Coordinates of C-alpha atoms in Angstrom, one line a residue:
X1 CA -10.5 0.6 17.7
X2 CA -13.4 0.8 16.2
X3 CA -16.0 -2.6 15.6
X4 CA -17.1 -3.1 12.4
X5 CA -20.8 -2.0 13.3
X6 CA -19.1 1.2 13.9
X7 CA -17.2 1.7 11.4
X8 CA -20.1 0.5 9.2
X9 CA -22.4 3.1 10.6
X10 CA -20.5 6.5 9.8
X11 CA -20.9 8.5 6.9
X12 CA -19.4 7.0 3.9
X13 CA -16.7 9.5 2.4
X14 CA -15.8 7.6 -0.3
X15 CA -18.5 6.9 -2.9
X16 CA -19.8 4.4 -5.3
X17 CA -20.2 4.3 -9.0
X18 CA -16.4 5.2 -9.3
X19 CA -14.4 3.5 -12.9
X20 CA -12.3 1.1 -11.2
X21 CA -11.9 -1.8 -12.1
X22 CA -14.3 -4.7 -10.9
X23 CA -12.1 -6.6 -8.0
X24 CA -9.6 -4.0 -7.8
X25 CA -8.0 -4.1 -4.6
X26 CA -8.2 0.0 -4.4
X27 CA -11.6 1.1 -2.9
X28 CA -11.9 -1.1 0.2
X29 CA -8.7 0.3 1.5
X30 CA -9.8 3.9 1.0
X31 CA -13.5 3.7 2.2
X32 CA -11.7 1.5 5.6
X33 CA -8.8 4.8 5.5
X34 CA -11.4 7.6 5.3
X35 CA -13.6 5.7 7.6
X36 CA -10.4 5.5 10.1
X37 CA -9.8 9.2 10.5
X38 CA -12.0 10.2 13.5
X39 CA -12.3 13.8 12.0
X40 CA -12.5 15.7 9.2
X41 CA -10.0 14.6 6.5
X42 CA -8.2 16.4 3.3
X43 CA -7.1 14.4 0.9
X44 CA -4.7 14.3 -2.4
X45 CA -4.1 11.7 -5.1
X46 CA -1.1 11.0 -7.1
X47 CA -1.8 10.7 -10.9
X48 CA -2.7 6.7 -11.1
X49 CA -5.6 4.4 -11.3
X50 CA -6.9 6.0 -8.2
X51 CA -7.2 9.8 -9.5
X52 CA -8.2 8.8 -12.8
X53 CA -11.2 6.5 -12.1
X54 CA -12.7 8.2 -9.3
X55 CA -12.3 12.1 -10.7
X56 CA -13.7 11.9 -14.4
X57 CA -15.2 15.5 -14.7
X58 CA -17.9 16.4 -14.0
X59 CA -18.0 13.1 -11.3
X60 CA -16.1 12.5 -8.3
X61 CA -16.1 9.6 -5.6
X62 CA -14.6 11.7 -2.8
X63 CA -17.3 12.9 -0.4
X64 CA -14.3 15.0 1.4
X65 CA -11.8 18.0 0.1
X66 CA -9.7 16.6 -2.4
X67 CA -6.9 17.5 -4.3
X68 CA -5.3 16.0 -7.6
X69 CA -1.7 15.8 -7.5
X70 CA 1.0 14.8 -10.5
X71 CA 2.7 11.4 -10.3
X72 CA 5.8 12.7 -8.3
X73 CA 4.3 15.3 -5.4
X74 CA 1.4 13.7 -3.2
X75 CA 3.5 14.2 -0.8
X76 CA 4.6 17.6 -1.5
X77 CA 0.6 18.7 -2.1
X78 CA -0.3 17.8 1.3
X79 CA 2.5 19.1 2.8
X80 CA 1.8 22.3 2.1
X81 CA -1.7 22.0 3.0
X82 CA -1.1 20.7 6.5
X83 CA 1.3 23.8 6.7
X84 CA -1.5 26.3 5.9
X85 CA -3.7 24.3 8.3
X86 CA -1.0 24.8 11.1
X87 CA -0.7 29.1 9.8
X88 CA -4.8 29.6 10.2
X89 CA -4.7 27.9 13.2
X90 CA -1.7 30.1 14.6
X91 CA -3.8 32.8 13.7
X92 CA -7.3 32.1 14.9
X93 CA -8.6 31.8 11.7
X94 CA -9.8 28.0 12.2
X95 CA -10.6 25.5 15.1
X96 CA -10.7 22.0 15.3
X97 CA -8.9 19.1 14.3
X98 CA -8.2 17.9 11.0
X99 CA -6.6 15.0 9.5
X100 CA -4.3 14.6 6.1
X101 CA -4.0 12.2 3.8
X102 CA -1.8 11.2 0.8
X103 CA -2.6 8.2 -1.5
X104 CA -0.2 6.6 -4.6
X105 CA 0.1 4.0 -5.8
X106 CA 3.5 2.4 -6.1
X107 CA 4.6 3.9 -9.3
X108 CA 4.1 7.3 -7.9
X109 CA 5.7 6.0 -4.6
X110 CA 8.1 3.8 -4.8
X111 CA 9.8 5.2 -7.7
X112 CA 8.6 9.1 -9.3
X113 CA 7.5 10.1 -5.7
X114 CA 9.9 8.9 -3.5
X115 CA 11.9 12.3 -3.4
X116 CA 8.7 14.4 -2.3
X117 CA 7.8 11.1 0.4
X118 CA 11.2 11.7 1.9
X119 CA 11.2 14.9 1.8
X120 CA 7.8 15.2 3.7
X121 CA 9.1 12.8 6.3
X122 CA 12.2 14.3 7.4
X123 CA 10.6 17.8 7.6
X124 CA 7.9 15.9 9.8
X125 CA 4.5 17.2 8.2
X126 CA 1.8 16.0 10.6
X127 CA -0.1 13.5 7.7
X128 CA -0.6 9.6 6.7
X129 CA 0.3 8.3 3.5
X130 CA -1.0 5.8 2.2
X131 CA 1.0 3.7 -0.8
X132 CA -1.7 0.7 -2.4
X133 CA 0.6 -1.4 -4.2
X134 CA -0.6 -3.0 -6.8
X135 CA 3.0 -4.0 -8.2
X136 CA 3.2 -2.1 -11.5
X137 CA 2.7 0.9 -13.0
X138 CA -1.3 -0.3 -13.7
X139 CA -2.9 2.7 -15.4
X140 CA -0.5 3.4 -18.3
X141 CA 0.2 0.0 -19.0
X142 CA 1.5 -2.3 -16.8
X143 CA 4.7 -1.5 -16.8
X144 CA 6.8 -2.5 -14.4
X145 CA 8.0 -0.5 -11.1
X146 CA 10.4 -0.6 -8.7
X147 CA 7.1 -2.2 -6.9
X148 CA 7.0 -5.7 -9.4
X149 CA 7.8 -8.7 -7.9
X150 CA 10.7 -10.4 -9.4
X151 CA 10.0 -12.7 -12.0
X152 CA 6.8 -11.1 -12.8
X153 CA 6.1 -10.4 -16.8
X154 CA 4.6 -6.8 -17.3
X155 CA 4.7 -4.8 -21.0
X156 CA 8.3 -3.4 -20.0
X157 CA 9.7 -6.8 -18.4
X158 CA 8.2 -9.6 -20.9
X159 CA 8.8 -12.9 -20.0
X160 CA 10.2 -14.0 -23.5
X161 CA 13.3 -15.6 -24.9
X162 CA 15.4 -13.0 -23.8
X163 CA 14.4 -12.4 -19.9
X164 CA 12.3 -14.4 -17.7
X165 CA 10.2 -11.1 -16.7
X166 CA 11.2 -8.7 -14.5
X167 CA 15.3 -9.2 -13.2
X168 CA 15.0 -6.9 -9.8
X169 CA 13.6 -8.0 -6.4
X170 CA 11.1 -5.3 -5.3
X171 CA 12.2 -2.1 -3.1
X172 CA 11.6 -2.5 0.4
X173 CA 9.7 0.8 0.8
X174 CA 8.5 0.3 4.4
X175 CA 12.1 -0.5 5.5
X176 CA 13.3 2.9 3.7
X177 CA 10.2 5.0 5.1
X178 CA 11.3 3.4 8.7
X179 CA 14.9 4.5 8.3
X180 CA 13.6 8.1 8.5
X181 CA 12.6 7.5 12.1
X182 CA 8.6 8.2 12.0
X183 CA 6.9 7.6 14.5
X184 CA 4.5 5.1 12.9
X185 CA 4.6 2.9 9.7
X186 CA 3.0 -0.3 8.5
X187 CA 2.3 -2.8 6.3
X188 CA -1.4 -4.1 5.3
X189 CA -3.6 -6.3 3.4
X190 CA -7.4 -5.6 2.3
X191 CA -8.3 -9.1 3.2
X192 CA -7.8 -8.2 6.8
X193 CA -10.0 -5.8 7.4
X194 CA -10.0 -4.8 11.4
X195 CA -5.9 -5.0 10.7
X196 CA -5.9 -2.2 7.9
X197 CA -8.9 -0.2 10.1
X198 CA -6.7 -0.6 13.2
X199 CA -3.6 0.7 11.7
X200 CA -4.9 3.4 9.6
X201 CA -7.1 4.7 13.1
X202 CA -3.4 4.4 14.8
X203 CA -1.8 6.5 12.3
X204 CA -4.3 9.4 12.0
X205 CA -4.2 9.5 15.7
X206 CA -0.3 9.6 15.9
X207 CA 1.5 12.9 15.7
X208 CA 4.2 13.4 13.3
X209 CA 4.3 11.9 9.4
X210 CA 3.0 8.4 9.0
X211 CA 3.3 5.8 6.7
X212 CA 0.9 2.4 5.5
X213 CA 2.3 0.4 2.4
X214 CA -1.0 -2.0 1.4
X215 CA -1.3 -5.0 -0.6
X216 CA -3.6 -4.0 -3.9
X217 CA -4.8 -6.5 -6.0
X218 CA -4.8 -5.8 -9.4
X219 CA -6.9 -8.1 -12.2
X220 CA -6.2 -6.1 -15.0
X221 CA -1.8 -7.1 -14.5
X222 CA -2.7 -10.0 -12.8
X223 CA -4.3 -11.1 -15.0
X224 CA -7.1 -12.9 -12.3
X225 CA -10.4 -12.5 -12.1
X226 CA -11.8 -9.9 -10.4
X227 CA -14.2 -12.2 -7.5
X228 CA -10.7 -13.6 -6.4
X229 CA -8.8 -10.7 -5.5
X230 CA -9.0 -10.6 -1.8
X231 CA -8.0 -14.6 -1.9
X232 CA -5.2 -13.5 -3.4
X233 CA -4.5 -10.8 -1.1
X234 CA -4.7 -13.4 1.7
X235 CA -2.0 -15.6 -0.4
X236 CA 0.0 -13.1 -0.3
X237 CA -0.1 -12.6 3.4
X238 CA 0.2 -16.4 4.1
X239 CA 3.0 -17.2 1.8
X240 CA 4.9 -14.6 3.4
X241 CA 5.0 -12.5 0.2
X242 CA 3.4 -9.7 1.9
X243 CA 4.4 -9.7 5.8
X244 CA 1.7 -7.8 8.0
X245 CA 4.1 -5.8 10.5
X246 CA 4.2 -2.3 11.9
X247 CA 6.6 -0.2 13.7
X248 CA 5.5 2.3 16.1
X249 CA 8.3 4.7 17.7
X250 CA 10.9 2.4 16.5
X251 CA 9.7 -0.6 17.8
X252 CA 8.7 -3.2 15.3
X253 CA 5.9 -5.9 16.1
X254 CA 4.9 -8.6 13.8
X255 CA 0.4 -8.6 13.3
X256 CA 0.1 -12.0 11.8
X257 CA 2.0 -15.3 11.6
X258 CA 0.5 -17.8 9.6
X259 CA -0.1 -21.0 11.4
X260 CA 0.8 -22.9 7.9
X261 CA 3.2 -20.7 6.3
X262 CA 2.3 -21.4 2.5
X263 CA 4.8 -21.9 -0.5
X264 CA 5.2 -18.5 -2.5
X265 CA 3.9 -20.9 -5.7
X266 CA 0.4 -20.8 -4.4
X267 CA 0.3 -17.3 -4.9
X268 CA 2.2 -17.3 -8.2
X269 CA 0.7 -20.1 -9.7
X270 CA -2.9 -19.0 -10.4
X271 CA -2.0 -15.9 -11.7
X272 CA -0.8 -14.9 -15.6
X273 CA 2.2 -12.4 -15.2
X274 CA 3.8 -15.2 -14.0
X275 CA 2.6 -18.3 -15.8
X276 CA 5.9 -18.7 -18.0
X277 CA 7.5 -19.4 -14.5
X278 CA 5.4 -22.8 -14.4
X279 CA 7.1 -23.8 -17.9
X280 CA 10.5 -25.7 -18.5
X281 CA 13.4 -23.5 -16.7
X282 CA 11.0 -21.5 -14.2
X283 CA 11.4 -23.8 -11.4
X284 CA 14.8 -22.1 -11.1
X285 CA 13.1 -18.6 -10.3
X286 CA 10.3 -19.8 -8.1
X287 CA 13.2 -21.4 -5.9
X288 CA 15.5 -18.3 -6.0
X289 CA 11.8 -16.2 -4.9
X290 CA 11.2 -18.8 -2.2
X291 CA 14.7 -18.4 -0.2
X292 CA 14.7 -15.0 -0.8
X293 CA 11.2 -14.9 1.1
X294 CA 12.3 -17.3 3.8
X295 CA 15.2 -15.7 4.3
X296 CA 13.1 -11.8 4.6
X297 CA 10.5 -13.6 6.7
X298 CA 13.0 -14.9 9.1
X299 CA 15.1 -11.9 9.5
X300 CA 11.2 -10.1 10.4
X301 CA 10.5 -12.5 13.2
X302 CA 14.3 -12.0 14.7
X303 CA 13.6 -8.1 15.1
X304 CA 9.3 -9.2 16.3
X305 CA 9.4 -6.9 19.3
X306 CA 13.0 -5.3 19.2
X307 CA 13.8 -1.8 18.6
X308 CA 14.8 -0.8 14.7
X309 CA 15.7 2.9 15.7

């Protein structure tokens, strides 16, 4: 793979002076993607915090073709694209490789795109997509998704007298986008940079639909602050919250064990969706969260270098 001098030195495709948020977890993991193609890239967004504060007219941050998508078809948009690619190519009409991208977050992924995703995968469009999970649906309002981790209070799940926020455990999306058999899918964090480069290089090179699910921190429904998001990135990662694993052609391989595997309450406690956990009766939640991660992380390092499919 490429170093980081490398990677540093080629053009930068995805530009600067965008509206995200200060800390958000979003831009290093599409400047490390674009910079990970190795050719020239298309590109589409789903309707989220990506598209909106990178593409207000007449500005844009995307220094390659781009398309806007709505909230339920990233998948679909570049689909079709990389099918026209294939057509003109058949014909003559263009030479050269090019590489395909779909971003969304994990509102338009996990839960309004999920039918175009699958769809996409079992027809087998040549293309990565790329899901940057910030755990809710961020840019309307931090509702929650399928995406939120349980426990967590959003404007749709409010930790109150009646539930202790959100009531669902969050969809294992990687496990569903590896039950479609692709040849390549993974999981990644920002904070681990050469990982999420490595991967992402993997995937464009691989043939056949391909699939990276990254940790996005989010200070807006996290209520952090924005200079500690890629700690809390690496919390995630070392409490086991957000396993770094890929499987490539059905084989699944675990990137990172921590050496000190951290309690889940180190990443919870610092952060305000879930400070009513850390009042009278949320001790109950943390610990149902904590086996339910022990028990996840142990069933990951039984299939470490087994076959899934």
């Amino acid at each position: 793979m490429a170093t980081l001098k490398e990677l540093a030195s080629k053009e930068e495709l995805f530009t600067g002076g965008h509206r995200l948020c200060s800390g958000c977890g979003i831009p290093p993991i599409v400047r490390l993607v674009l910079r990970s193609a190795g050719a020239p890239v298309v590109a589409t967004t789903a309707t989220g915090c990506l598209e909106v504060g990178t593409t207000i007219y007449p500005y844009t941050s995307w220094r390659v073709p781009w398309i806007h998508s709505a909230f339920e078809n990233a998948a679909a948009t570049i689909s079709g694209v990389e099918s026209a690619y294939k057509a003109f190519k058949r014909k003559g009409k263009m030479k050269g490789d090019v590489k395909f991208v779909a971003f969304g977050g994990d509102g338009g992924t996990y839960d309004i795109g999920l039918q175009a995703l699958s769809g996409a995968l079992e027809r087998g469009h040549n293309f990565l997509y790329i899901c940057y999970d910030n755990g809710a649906y961020m840019n309307t309002g931090i509702q929650r998704s399928s995406a939120t981790p349980f426990g967590s209070a959003t404007t749709t799940s409010p930790a109150g007298t009646v539930i202790p926020g959100k009531q669902e455990w969050r969809k294992d999306l990687t496990r569903i986008v590896v039950a479609h058999r692709v040849p390549y899918a993974a999981q990644a964090s920002p904070h681990l940079w050469k990982d999420l480069a490595r991967k992402a290089e993997k995937a464009f090179q691989t043939e056949g639909p391909t699939f990276m699910n990254v940790m996005s921190p989010c200070p807006l429904g996290w209520y952090t602050k924005p200079e500690d998001s890629i700690g809390f990135a690496k919390l995630s990662v070392d409490t086991c919250y957000w396993p770094l694993y890929e499987v490539a052609d059905g084989v699944l391989k675990v990137n990172y064990k921590p050496k000190e595997k951290k309690p889940v309450e180190d990443w919870l406690k610092p952060q305000g969706r879930f400070k009513h956990l850390f009042k009278p009766g949320g001790d109950e939640i943390i610990e149902k969260m904590q086996k339910t991660i022990d028990l996840e992380w142990e069933r990951l390092l039984e299939m470490d270098g087994k076959r899934v499919y």
